[in-house]
Structures are given as structure tokens and as C-alpha cells.
Short mmCIF file of C-alpha atoms and ligand atoms in Angstrom, two decimals:
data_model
loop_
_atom_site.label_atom_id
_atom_site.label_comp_id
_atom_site.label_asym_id
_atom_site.label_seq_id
_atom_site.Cartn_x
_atom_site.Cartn_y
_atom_site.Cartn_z
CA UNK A 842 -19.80 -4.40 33.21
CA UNK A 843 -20.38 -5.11 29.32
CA UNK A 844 -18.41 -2.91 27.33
CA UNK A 845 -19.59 -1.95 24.17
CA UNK A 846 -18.55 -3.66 21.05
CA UNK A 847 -16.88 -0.92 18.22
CA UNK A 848 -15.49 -1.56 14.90
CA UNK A 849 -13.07 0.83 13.65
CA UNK A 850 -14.13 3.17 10.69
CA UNK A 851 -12.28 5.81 8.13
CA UNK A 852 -13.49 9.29 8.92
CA UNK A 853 -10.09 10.95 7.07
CA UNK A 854 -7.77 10.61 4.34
CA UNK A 855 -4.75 11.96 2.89
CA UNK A 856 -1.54 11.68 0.46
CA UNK A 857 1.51 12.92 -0.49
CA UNK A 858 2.78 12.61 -4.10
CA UNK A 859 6.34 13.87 -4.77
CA UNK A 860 6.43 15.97 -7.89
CA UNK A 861 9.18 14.80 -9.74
CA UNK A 862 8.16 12.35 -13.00
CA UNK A 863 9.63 9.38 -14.22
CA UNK A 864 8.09 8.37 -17.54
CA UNK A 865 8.45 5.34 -19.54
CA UNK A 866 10.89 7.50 -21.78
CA UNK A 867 12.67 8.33 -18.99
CA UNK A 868 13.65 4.60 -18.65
CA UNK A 869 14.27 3.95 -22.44
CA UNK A 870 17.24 5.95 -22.05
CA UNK A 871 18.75 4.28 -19.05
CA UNK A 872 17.80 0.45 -19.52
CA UNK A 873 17.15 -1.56 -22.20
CA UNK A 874 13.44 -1.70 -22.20
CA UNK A 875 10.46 0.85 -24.25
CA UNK A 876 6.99 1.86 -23.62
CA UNK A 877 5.26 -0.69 -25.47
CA UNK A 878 6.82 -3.53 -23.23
CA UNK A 879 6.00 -1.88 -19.47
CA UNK A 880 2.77 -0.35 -20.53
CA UNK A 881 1.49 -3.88 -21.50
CA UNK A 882 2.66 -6.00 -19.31
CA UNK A 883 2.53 -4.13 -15.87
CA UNK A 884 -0.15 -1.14 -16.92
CA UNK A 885 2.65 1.48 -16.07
CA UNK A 886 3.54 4.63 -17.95
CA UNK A 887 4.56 7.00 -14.77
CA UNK A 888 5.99 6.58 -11.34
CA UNK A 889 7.20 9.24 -8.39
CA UNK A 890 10.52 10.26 -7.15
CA UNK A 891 11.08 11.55 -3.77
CA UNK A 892 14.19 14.22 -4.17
CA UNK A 893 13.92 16.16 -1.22
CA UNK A 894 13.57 14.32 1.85
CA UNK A 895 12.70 10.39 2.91
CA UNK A 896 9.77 8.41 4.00
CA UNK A 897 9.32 9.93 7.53
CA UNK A 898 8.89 12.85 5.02
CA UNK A 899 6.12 11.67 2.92
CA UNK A 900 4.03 10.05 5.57
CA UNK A 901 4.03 13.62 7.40
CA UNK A 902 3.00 15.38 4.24
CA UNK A 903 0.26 12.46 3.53
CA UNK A 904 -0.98 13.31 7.88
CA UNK A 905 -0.84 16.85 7.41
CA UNK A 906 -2.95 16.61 4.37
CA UNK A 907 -4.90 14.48 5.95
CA UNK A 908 -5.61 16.36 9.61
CA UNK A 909 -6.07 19.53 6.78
CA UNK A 910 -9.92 17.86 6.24
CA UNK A 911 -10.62 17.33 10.28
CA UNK A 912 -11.39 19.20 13.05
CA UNK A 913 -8.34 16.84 14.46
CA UNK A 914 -5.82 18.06 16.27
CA UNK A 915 -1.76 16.66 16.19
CA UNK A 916 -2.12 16.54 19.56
CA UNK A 917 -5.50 14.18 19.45
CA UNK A 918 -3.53 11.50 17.91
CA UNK A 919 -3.34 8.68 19.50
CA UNK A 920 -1.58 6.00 18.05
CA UNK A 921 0.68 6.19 14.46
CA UNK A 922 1.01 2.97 12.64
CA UNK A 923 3.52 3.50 9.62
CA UNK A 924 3.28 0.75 6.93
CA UNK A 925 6.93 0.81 5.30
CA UNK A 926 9.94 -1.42 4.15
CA UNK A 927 11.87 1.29 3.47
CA UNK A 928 12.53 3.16 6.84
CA UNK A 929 14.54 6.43 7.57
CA UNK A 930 16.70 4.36 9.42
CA UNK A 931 16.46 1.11 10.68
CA UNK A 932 16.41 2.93 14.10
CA UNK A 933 14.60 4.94 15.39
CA UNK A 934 11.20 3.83 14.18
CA UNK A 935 9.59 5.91 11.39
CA UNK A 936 6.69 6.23 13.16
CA UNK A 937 9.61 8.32 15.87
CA UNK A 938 10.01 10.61 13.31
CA UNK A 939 6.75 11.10 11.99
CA UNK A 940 5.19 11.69 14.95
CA UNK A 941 7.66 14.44 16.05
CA UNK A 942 7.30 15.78 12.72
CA UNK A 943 3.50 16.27 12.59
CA UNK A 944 3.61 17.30 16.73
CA UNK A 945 1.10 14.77 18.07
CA UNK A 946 3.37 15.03 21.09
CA UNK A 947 0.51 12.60 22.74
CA UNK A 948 0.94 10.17 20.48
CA UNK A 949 3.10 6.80 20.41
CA UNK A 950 3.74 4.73 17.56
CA UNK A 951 5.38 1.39 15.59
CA UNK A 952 6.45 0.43 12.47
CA UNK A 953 4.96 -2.11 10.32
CA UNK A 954 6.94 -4.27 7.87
CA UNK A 955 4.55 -6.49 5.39
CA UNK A 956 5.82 -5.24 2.41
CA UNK A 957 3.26 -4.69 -0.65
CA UNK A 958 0.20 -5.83 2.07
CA UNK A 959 1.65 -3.19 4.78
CA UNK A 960 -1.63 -1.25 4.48
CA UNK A 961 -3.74 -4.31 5.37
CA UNK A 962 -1.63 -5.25 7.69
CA UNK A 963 -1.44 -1.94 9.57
CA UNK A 964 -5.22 -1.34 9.20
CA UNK A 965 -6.03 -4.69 10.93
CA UNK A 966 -3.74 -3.84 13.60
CA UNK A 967 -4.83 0.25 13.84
CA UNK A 968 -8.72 -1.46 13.89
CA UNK A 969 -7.64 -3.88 16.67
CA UNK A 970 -6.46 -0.90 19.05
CA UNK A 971 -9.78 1.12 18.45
CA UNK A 972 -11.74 -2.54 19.06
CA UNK A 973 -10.12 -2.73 21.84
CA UNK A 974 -11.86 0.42 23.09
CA UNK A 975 -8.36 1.81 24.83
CA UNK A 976 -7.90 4.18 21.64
CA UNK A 977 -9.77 6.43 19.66
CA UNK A 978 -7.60 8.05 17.25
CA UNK A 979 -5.26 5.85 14.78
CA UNK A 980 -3.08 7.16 11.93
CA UNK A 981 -2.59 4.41 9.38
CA UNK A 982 -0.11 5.57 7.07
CA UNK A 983 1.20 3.59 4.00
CA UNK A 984 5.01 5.20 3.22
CA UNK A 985 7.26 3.84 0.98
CA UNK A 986 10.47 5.96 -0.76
CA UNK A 987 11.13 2.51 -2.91
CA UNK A 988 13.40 4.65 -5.43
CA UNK A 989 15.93 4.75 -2.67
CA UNK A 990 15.99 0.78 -2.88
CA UNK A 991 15.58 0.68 -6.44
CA UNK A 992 18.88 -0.43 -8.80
CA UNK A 993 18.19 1.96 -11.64
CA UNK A 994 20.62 -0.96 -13.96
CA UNK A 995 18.28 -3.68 -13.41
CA UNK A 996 15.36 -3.33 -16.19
CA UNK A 997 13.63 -6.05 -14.46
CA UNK A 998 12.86 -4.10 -11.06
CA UNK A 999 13.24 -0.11 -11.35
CA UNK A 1000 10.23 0.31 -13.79
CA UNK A 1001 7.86 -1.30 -11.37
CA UNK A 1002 8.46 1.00 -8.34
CA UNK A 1003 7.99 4.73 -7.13
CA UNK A 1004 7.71 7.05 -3.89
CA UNK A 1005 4.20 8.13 -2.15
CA UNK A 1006 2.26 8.02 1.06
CA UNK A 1007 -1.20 7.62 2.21
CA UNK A 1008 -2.95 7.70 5.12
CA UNK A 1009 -6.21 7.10 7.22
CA UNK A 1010 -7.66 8.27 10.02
CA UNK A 1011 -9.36 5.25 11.99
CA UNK A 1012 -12.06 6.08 15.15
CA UNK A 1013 -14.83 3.62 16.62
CA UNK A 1014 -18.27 3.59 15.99
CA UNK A 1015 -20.66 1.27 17.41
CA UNK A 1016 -22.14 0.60 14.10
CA UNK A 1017 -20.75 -2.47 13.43
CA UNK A 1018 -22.48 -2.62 9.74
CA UNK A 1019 -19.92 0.42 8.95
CA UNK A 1020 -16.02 0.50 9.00
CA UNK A 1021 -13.54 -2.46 8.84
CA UNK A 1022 -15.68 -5.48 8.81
CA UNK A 1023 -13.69 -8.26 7.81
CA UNK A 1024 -10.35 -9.27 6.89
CA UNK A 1025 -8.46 -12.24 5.94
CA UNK A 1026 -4.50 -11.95 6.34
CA UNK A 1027 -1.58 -14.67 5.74
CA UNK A 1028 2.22 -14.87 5.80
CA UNK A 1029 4.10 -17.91 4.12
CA UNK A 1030 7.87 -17.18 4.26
CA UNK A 1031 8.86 -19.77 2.30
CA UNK A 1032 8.53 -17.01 0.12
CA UNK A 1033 11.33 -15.16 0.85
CA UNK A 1034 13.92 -15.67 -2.05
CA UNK A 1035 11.77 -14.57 -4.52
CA UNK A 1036 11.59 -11.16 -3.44
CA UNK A 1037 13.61 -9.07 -1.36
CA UNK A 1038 16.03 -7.03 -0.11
CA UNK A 1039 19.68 -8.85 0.95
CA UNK A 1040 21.69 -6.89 2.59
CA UNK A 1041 21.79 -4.17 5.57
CA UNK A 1042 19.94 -6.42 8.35
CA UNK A 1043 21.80 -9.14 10.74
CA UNK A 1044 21.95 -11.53 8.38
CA UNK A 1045 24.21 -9.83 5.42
CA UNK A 1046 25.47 -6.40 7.63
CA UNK A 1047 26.36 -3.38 5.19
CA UNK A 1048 29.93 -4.13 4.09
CA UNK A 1049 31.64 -3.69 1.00
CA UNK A 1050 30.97 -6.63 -0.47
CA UNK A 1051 26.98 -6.44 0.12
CA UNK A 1052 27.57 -3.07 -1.81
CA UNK A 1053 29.54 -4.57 -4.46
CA UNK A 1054 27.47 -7.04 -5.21
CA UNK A 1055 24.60 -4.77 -4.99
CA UNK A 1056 22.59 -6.25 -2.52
CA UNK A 1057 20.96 -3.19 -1.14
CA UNK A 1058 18.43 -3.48 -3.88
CA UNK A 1059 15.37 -4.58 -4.32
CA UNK A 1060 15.92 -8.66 -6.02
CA UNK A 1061 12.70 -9.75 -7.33
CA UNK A 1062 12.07 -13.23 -9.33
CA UNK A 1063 9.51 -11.61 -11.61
CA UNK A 1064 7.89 -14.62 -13.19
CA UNK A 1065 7.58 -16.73 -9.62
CA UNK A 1066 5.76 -13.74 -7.71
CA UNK A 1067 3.39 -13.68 -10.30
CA UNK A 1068 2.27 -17.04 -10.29
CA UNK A 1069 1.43 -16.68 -6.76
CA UNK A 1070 0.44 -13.10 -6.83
CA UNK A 1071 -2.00 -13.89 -9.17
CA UNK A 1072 -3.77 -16.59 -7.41
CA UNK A 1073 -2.89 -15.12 -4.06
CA UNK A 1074 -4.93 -11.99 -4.60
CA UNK A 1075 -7.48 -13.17 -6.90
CA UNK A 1076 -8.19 -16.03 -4.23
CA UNK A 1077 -8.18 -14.37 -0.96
CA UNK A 1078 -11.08 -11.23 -2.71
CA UNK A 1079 -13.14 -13.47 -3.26
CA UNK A 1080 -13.11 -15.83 0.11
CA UNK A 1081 -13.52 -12.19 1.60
CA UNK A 1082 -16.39 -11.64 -0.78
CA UNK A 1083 -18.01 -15.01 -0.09
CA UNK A 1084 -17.56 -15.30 3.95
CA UNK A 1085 -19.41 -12.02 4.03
CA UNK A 1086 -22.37 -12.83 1.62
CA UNK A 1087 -21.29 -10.10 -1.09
CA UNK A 1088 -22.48 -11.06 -4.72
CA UNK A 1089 -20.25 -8.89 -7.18
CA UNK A 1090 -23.14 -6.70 -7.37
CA UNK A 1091 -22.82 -5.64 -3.87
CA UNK A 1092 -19.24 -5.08 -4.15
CA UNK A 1093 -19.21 -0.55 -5.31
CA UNK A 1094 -15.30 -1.23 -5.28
CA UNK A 1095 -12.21 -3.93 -5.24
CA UNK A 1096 -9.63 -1.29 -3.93
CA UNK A 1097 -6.12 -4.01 -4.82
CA UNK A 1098 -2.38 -3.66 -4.48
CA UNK A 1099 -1.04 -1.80 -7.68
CA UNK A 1100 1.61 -4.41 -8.87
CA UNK A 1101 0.20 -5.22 -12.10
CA UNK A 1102 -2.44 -4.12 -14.28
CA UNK A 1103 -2.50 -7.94 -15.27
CA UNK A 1104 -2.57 -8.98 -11.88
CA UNK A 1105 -5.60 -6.83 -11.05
CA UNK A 1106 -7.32 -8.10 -13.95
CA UNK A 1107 -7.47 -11.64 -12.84
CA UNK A 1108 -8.28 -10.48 -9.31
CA UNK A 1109 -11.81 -8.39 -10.82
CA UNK A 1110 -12.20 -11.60 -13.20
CA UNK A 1111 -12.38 -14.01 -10.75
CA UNK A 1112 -14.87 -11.41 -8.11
CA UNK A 1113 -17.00 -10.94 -11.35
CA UNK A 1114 -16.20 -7.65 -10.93
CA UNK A 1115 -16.53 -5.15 -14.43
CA UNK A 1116 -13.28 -2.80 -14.77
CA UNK A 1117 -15.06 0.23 -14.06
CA UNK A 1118 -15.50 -1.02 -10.46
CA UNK A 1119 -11.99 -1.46 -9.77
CA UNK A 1120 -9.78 1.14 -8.39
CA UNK A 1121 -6.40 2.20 -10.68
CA UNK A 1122 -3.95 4.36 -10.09
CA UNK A 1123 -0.71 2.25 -11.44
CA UNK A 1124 -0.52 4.31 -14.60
CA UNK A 1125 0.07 7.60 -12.83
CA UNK A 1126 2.45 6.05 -10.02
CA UNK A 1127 3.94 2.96 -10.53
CA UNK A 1128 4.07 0.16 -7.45
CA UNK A 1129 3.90 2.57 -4.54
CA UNK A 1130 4.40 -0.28 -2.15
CA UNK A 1131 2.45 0.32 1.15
CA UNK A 1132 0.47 3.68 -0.38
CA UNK A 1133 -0.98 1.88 -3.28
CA UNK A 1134 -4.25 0.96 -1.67
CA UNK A 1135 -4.46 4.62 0.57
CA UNK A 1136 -3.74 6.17 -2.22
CA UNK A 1137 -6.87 4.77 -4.32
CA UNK A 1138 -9.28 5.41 -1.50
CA UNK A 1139 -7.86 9.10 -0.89
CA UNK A 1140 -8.34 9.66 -4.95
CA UNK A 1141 -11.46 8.46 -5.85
CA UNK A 1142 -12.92 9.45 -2.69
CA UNK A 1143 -11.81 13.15 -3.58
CA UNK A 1144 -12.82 12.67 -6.72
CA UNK A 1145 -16.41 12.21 -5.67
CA UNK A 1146 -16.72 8.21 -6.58
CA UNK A 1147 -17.23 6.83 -3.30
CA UNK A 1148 -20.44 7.33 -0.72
CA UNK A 1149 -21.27 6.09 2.39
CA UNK A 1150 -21.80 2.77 2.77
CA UNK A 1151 -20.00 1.56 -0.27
CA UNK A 1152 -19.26 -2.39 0.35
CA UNK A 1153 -15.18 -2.24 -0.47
CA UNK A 1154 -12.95 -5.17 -1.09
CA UNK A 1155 -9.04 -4.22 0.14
CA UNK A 1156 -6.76 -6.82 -1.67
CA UNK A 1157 -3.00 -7.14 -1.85
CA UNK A 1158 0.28 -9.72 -2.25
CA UNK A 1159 3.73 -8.54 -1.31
CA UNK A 1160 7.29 -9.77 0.13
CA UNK A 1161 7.20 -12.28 2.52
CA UNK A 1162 5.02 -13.88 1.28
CA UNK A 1163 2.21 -11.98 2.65
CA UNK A 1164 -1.04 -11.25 1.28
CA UNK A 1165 -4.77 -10.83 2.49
CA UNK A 1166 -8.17 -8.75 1.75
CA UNK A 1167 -10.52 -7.10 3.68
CA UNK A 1168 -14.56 -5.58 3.59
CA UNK A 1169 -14.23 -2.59 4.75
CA UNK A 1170 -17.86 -0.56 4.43
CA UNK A 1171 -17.14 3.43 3.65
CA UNK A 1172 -17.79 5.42 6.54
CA UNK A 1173 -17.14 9.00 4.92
CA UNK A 1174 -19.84 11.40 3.59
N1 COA B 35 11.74 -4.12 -20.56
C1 COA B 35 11.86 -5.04 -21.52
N2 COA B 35 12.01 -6.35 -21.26
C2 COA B 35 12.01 -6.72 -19.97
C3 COA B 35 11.90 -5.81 -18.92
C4 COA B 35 11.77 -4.46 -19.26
N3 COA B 35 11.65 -3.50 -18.34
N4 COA B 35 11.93 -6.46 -17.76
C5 COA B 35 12.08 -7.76 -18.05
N5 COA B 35 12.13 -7.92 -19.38
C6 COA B 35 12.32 -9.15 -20.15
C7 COA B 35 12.90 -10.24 -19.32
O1 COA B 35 14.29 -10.10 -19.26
C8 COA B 35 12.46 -11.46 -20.10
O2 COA B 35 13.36 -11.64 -21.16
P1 COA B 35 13.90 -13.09 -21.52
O3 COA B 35 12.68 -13.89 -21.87
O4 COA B 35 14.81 -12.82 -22.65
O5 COA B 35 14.58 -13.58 -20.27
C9 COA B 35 11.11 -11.05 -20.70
O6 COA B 35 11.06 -9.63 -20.59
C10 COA B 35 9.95 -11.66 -19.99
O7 COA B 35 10.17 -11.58 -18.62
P2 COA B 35 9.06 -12.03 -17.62
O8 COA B 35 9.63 -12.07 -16.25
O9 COA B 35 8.38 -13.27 -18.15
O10 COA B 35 8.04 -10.86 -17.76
P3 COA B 35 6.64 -10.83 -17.10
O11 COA B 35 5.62 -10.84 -18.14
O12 COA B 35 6.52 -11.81 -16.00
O13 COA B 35 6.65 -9.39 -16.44
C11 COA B 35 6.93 -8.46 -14.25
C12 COA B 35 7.60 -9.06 -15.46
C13 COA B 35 7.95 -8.11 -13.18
C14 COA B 35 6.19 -7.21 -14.69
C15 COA B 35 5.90 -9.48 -13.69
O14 COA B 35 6.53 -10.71 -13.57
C16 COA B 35 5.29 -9.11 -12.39
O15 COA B 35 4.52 -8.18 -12.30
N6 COA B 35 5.57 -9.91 -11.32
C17 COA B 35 4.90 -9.80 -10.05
C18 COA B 35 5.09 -8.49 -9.36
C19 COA B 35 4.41 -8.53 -8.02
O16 COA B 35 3.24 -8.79 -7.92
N7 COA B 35 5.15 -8.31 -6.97
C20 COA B 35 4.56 -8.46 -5.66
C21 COA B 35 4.23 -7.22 -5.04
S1 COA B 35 5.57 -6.11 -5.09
#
């Protein structure tokens, strides 16, 4: 028998933002840096902390929130797909946690570690399951508590990053004009000493020395990630854009990674994409990791700026390297 070919559409959204502000002031007083300096050269002026409670946390908050606009039930869920590099615990799996946490006792669930392009990543593979027609319900759910990684002495790294979750609910339609369309994804780990995390996994175990030397931190080569952030991004929007016969003026939104204001300039530049068609939210929260590109949808979608059938471009660079883009068509009234 023929089975029917689905693509896998948003019909839900949700986030959680921690309350507690960090301003650019806030950082004056602890590094040597000022407002002037972030504000222009990443776009930042405020960023999340997460006081009370870790990523599991979030990503139940940004669910519950979430479920809060459905007729969906906990128990409905069938798959949860956390996006995160900065887990609970390295085990059990966040997704463990989450899952008990929100009570979709019928659920099961996985981690996903890509870094900045964790959302893409996780949506791909959350599309794939409903594709494959075995599941109908997928939680996608971007989660990162990156102040808990963050070395709050290093002026270089702790003003880019703060704490949020997003997520999206993912179910098939057999429109396959509407949902995730497309998507182009890469890794290139010759990457991998230009940004990252040391210490804590098989390769440098926790000891004092890791600690001493601070190596439970985030380590980022600023200048080198840029160079290939910027083309990374900017590149990989518009093959997206291209394969799928989009002109800019079909594009309603490019939906990037929030890593740098600059960053997502270049990407809209080379789309030929105007600002007011690009999605920000990097001056109210900073580099939110995985929930940066959630996040975006879940605002402006609340905010009454996207309808059905908006042609989206998904873009984003992280760790790793990894980095892709994707055409996703909104499915949400
Ligand atoms: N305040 C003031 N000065 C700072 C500073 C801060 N918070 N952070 C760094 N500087 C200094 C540097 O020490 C350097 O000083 P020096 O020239 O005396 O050495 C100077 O500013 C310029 O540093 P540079 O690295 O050239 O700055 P930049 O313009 O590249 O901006 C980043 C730094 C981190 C904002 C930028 O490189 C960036 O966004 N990189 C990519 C991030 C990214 O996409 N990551 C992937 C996804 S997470």
C-alpha cells in the first residue's frame, strides 16, 4: 500500500524568559567593557538570568506555555526533542527530565547537541519522525541556561550570552506546500578550537586543574567565528532561498541565530532582504543559544506579525562548526 506523503508543520508555540535582567551597566561594573562598545558591535543591551532552577526548568515552562494555546494534552505527546549544550546533567537526558516534569508520561525523548544551530537541527530531526508517519506529536524545544557556563571575568564571552527556552509543537499535514519544506544542514569540526567548552566530558574529566584553569567555560575565538559565521549564515539563506525559487520578495521573514546584530546584517544583505523583514530579539536577550530562533517565531507570532503561509527563512552558525537554514512555510492562523 502507498502511504501518504506528510511534511511536518508548527501548529504551537511557546517560551520561557527568566525575569532577572542583566543590562549593559550591569557588566560595566564587573568587566572592563561599556555600553557603547557591546551595543555596537553585537546589537546587545539586555540578556536573561536563570536564578531559580536549570534548563530542564525552562524548557518545561516554554511546553507548558506552549500546551496553554492547544487543546493538547501532556499525555498526547509523543516525542520531546530538547535542543541544548548546557544539560541538567550530562545524565540523564534533559529531555528525562522534561518530560517527567510536564507529565507526558507517553512520551519518550533525546537530547540534541548542535550548539547555536540546535533548533535547526532538532526541527529537521522532530520533522523526520512526523515524515515518517510513525508520530504525530513532536515537542521541539530550544533550552539553553548559558549563564551557568558563562565566566563572568572574561569580557570577551559573558556579554554575548543569556538563559531562555522555546518551543514548537510539530504535527503532519499532507499539504506539502505548508510546514518545514526545506532545509540545508552541515557540520565541519575542524571547527572545534574556536569555540567551546573544555572540560567536564572524557576528554578533560572535572578535576581540579580543569577548574583552575577555568575550563568549564565557555572559550570562544571571537574574531575567527565571525569570519565564518558571517559567510556561513549569509551563504547557506540564500542557497535555501535559491533551491526553492524564493526572490527576496517572497521571503515575509529571515528568522536567524541571534549572535550578532552585525552578523544578521550581512545575512539580510546578501538575501536582499530590508531590516524590517528580519526577525530581532538580541537587544532584549542576548545569545540565547538554542531558543534564539523559537523565541523569534513565538514573539512576533504573538505579536500579530506573522500569517499563514508566510514563506520563512530559519538561519543559524554555532559550535562545531555547525550551521544550516531552512523554508519553513507558517502553518498557524
Ligand atoms: N568590551 C570592550 N572591549 C572588548 C570586549 C568587551 N566586552 N570584548 C572584547 N573586547 C576587545 C577585545 O579585547 C579587542 O581588544 P584588542 O584589540 O585590544 O585585543 C577588541 O575589543 C576587538 O575585539 P574583536 O574580537 O575584534 O571584536 P569583534 O568586533 O570581533 O567583536 C565579538 C567580538 C565576540 C562580538 C564578535 O567577534 C562575534 O560576534 N563573534 C562571533 C560570535 C558568533 O557568531 N558565535 C557563533 C554562535 S555562538
Amino acid at each position: 500500500m502507498q502511504s501518504t506523503k506528510l511534511n511536518a508543520q508548527i501548529t504551537a508555540v511557546g517560551m520561557y524568559i527568566p525575569e532577572k535582567i542583566l543590562d549593559n551597566k550591569y557588566f560595566e561594573e564587573i568587566v572592563e567593557t561599556n555600553d557603547e562598545w557591546i551595543v555596537s558591535r553585537t546589537g546587545i543591551k539586555e540578556r536573561r538570568k536563570m536564578e531559580n532552577g536549570a534548563t530542564s526548568d525552562m524548557a518545561a515552562y516554554a511546553i507548558l506555555d506552549l500546551l496553554k494555546s492547544t487543546s493538547v494534552k501532556p499525555e498526547e505527546i509523543d516525542v520531546i526533542i530538547v535542543a541544548t549544550v548546557t544539560p541538567d546533567m550530562f545524565f540523564p537526558a534533559t529531555a528525562c527530565l522534561v518530560q517527567d516534569k510536564i507529565g507526558a508520561k507517553n512520551a519518550w525523548g533525546f537530547d540534541l547537541s548542535a550548539a547555536c544551530s540546535g533548533f535547526l537541527f532538532a526541527l529537521q530531526t522532530g520533522a523526520s519522525l512526523i515524515e515518517s508517519g510513525r508520530y504525530k506529536k513532536v515537542i521541539v524545544v530550544g533550552s539553553d541556561k548559558m549563564t551557568s557556563i558563562s565566566d563572568y571575568t572574561d569580557r570577551n564571552t559573558c556579554i554575548l550570552f543569556g538563559d531562555a527556552a522555546s518551543a514548537v509543537l510539530l504535527e503532519p499535514t499532507e499539504d506539502l506546500n505548508m510546514g518545514l519544506i526545506d532545509t540545508l544542514l552541515f557540520t565541519d569540526g575542524s571547527g572545534k578550537d574556536a569555540l567551546n567548552m573544555k572540560a567536564g566530558g572524557s576528554l578533560n574529566p572535572a578535576s581540579h586543574e580543569t577548574v583552575d584553569n577555568k575550563m568549564h567555560y565557555i572559550y570562544q575565538d571571537g574574531k575567527a567565528v565571525f569570519k565564518v559565521a558571517v559567510k556561513g549564515m549569509a551563504d547557506i539563506s540564500y542557497e535555501v532561498m535559491k533551491k526553492n525559487n524564493l526572490e527576496s520578495d517572497d521571503v515575509a521573514y529571515l528568522v536567524p541565530h541571534q549572535a550578532n546584530l552585525r552578523i544578521i546584517d550581512a545575512t539580510a544583505n546578501r538575501m536582499g532582504i530590508s531590516k524590517d523583514k528580519v526577525m530581532i530579539n538580541i537587544h532584549k536577550y542576548g545569545n540565547t543559544t538554542a531558543a534564539t530562533i523559537p523565541l523569534c517565531l513565538t514573539e512576533y507570532y504573538r505579536d500579530g506579525k506573522l500569517k499563514k503561509g508566510d514563506n520563512l527563512i530559519l538561519a543559524a552558525f554555532g559550535a562545531g562548526y555547525t550551521w544550516g537554514a531552512a523554508y519553513l512555510k507558517w502553518s498557524i492562523d
